[in-house]
Short mmCIF file of N, CA and C in Angstrom, two decimals:
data_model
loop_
_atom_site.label_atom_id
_atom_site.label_comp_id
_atom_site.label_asym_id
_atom_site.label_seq_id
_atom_site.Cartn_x
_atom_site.Cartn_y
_atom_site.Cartn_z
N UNK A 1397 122.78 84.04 155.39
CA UNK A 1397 123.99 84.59 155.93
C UNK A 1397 123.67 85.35 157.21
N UNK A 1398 124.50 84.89 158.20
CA UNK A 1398 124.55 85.90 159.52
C UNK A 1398 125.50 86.84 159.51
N UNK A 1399 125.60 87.83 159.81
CA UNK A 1399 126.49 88.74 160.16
C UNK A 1399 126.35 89.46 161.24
N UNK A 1400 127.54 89.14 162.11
CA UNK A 1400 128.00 90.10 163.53
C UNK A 1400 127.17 91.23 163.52
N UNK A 1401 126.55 91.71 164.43
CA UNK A 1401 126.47 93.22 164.72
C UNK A 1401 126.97 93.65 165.92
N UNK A 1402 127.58 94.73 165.47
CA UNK A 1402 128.51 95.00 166.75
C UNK A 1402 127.68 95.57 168.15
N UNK A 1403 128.42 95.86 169.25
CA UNK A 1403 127.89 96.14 170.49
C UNK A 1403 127.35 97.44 170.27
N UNK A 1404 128.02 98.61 169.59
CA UNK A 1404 127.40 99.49 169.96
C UNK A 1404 126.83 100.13 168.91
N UNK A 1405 126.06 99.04 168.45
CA UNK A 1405 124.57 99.37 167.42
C UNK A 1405 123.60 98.70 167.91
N UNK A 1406 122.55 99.78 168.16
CA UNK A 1406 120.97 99.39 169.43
C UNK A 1406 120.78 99.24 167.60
N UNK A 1407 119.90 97.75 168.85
CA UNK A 1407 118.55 97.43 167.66
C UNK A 1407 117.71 96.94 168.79
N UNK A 1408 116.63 97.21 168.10
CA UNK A 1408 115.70 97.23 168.96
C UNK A 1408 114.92 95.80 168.86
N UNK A 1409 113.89 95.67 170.11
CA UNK A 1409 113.33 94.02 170.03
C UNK A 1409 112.07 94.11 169.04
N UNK A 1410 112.29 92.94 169.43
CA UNK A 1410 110.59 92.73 168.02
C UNK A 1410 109.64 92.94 168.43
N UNK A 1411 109.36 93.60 169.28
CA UNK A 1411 107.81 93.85 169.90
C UNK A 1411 108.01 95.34 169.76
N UNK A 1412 109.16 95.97 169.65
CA UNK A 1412 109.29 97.87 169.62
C UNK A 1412 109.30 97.97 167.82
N UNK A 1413 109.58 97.02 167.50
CA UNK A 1413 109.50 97.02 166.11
C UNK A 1413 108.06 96.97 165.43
N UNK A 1414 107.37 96.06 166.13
CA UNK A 1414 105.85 95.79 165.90
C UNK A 1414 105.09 96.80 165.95
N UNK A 1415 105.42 97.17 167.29
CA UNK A 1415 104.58 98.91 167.37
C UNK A 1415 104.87 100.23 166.95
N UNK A 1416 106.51 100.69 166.33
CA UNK A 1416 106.30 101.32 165.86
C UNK A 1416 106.04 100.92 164.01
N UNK A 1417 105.87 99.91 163.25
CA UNK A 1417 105.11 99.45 162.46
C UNK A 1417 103.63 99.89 162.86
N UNK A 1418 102.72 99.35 163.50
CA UNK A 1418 101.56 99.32 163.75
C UNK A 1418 101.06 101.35 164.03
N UNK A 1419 102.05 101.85 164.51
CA UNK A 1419 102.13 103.30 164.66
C UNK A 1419 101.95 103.73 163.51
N UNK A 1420 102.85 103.67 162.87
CA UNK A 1420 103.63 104.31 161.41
C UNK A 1420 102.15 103.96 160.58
N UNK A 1421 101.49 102.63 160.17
CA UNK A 1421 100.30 102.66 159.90
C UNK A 1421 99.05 102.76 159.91
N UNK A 1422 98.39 103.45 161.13
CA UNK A 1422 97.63 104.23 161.37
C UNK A 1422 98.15 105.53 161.56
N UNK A 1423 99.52 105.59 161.41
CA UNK A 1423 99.33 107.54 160.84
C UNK A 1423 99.28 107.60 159.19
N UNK A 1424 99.71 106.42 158.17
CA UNK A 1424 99.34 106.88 156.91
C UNK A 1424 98.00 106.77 157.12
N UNK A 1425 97.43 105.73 157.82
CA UNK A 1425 95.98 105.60 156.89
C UNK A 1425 95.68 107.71 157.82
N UNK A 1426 95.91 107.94 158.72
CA UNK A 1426 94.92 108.84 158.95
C UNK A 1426 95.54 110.19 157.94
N UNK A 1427 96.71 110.08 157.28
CA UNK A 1427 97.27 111.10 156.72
C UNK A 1427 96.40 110.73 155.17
N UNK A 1428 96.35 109.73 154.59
CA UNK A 1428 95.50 109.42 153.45
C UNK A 1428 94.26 110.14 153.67
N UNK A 1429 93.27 109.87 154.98
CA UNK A 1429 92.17 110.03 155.35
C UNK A 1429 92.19 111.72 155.63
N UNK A 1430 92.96 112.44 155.86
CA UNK A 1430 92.68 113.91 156.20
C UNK A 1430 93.24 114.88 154.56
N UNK A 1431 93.84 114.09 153.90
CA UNK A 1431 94.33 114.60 152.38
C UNK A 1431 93.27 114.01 152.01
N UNK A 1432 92.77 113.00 151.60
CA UNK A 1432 91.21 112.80 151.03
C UNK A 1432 90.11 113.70 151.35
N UNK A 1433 89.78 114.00 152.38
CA UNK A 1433 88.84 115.34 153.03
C UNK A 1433 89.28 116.35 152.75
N UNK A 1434 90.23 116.82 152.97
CA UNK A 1434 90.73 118.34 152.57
C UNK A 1434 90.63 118.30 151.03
N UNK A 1435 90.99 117.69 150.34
CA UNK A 1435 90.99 117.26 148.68
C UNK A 1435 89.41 117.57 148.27
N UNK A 1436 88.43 117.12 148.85
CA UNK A 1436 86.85 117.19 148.25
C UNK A 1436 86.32 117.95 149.11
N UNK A 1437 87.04 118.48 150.03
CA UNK A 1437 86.31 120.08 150.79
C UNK A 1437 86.94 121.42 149.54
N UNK A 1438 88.32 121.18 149.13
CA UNK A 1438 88.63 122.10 148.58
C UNK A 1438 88.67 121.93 147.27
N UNK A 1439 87.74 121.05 146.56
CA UNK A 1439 87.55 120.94 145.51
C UNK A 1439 86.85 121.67 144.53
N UNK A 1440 86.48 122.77 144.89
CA UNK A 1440 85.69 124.02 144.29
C UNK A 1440 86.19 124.75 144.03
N UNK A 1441 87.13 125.05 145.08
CA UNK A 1441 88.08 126.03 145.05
C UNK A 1441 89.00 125.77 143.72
N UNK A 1442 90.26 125.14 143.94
CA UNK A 1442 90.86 124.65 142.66
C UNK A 1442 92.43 125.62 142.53
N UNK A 1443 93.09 125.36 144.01
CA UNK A 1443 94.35 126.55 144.20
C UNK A 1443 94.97 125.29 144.11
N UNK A 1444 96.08 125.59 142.87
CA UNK A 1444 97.18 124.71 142.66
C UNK A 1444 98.05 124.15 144.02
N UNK A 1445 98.32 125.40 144.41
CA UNK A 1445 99.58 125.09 145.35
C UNK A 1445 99.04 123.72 146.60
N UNK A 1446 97.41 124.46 147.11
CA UNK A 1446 97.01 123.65 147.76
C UNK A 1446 96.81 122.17 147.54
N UNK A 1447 96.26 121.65 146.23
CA UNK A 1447 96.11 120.66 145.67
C UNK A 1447 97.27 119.46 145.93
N UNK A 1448 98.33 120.23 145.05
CA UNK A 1448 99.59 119.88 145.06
C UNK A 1448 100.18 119.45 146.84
N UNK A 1449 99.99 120.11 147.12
CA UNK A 1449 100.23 119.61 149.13
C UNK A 1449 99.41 118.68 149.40
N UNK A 1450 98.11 118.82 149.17
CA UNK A 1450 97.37 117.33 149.68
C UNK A 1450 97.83 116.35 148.64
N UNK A 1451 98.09 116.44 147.17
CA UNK A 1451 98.34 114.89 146.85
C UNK A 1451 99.74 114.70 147.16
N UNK A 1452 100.72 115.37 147.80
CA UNK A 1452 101.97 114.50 148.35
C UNK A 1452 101.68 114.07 149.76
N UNK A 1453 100.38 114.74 150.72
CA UNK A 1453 100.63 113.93 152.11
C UNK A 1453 99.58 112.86 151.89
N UNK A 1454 99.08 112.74 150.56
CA UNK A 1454 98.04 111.09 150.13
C UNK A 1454 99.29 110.33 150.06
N UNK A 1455 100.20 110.98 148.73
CA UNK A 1455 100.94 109.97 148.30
C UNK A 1455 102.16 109.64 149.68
N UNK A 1456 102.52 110.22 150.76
CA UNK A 1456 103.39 110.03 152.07
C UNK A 1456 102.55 108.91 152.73
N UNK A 1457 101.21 109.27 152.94
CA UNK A 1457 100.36 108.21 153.55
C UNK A 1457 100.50 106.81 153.18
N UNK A 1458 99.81 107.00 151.68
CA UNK A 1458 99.72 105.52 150.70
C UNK A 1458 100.96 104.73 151.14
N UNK A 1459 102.71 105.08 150.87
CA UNK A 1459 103.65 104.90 151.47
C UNK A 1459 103.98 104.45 152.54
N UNK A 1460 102.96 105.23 153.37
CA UNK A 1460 103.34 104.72 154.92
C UNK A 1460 102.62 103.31 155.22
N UNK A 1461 101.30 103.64 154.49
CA UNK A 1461 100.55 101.97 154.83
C UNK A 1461 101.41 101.02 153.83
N UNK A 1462 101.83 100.77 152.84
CA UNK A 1462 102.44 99.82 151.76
C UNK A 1462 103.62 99.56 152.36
N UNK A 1463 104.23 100.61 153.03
CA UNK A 1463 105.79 99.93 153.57
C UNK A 1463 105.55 99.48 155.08
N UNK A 1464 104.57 99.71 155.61
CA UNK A 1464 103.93 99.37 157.08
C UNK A 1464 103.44 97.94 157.14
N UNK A 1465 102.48 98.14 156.39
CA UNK A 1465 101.55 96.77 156.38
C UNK A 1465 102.30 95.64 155.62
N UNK A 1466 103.37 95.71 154.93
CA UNK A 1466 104.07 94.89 154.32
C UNK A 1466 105.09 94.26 155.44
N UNK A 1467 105.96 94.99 156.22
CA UNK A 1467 106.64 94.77 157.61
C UNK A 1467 105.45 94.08 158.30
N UNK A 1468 104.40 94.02 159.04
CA UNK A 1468 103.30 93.68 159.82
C UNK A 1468 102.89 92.20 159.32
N UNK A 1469 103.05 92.15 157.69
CA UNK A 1469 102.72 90.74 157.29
C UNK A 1469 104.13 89.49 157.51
N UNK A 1470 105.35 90.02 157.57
CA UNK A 1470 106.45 89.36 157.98
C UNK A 1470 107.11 89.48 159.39
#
């Protein structure tokens, strides 16, 4: 099915689409990659609150590459 899109809804071309895809996934992987380090630097320590903040910007990351790299393969 096609459907009209009207004039004054920007969409953008497939090459601005590509890159901010290709963007969006090298900031999860580096947001995975700096919550993984902070995670086993502050692993001695053992402060809830902190913990809890790095495994949601792993789990934002993980996200960003799975919904990134999935767009990038189509």
């Amino acid at each position: 099915m096609s459907f009209p899109i009207p004039d004054f809804v920007l969409v953008p071309s497939v090459e601005i689409m590509r890159t901010n895809s290709i963007v969006s996934l090298i900031v999860g992987i580096c947001l995975v990659g700096v919550g993984l380090l902070f995670l086993f630097l502050n692993k001695k320590k053992e402060k809830e609150k902190k913990i809890t903040a790095l495994w949601i910007v792993i789990g934002v990351g993980v996200l960003l590459i799975v919904n990134h790299g999935i767009q990038l393969l189509f």
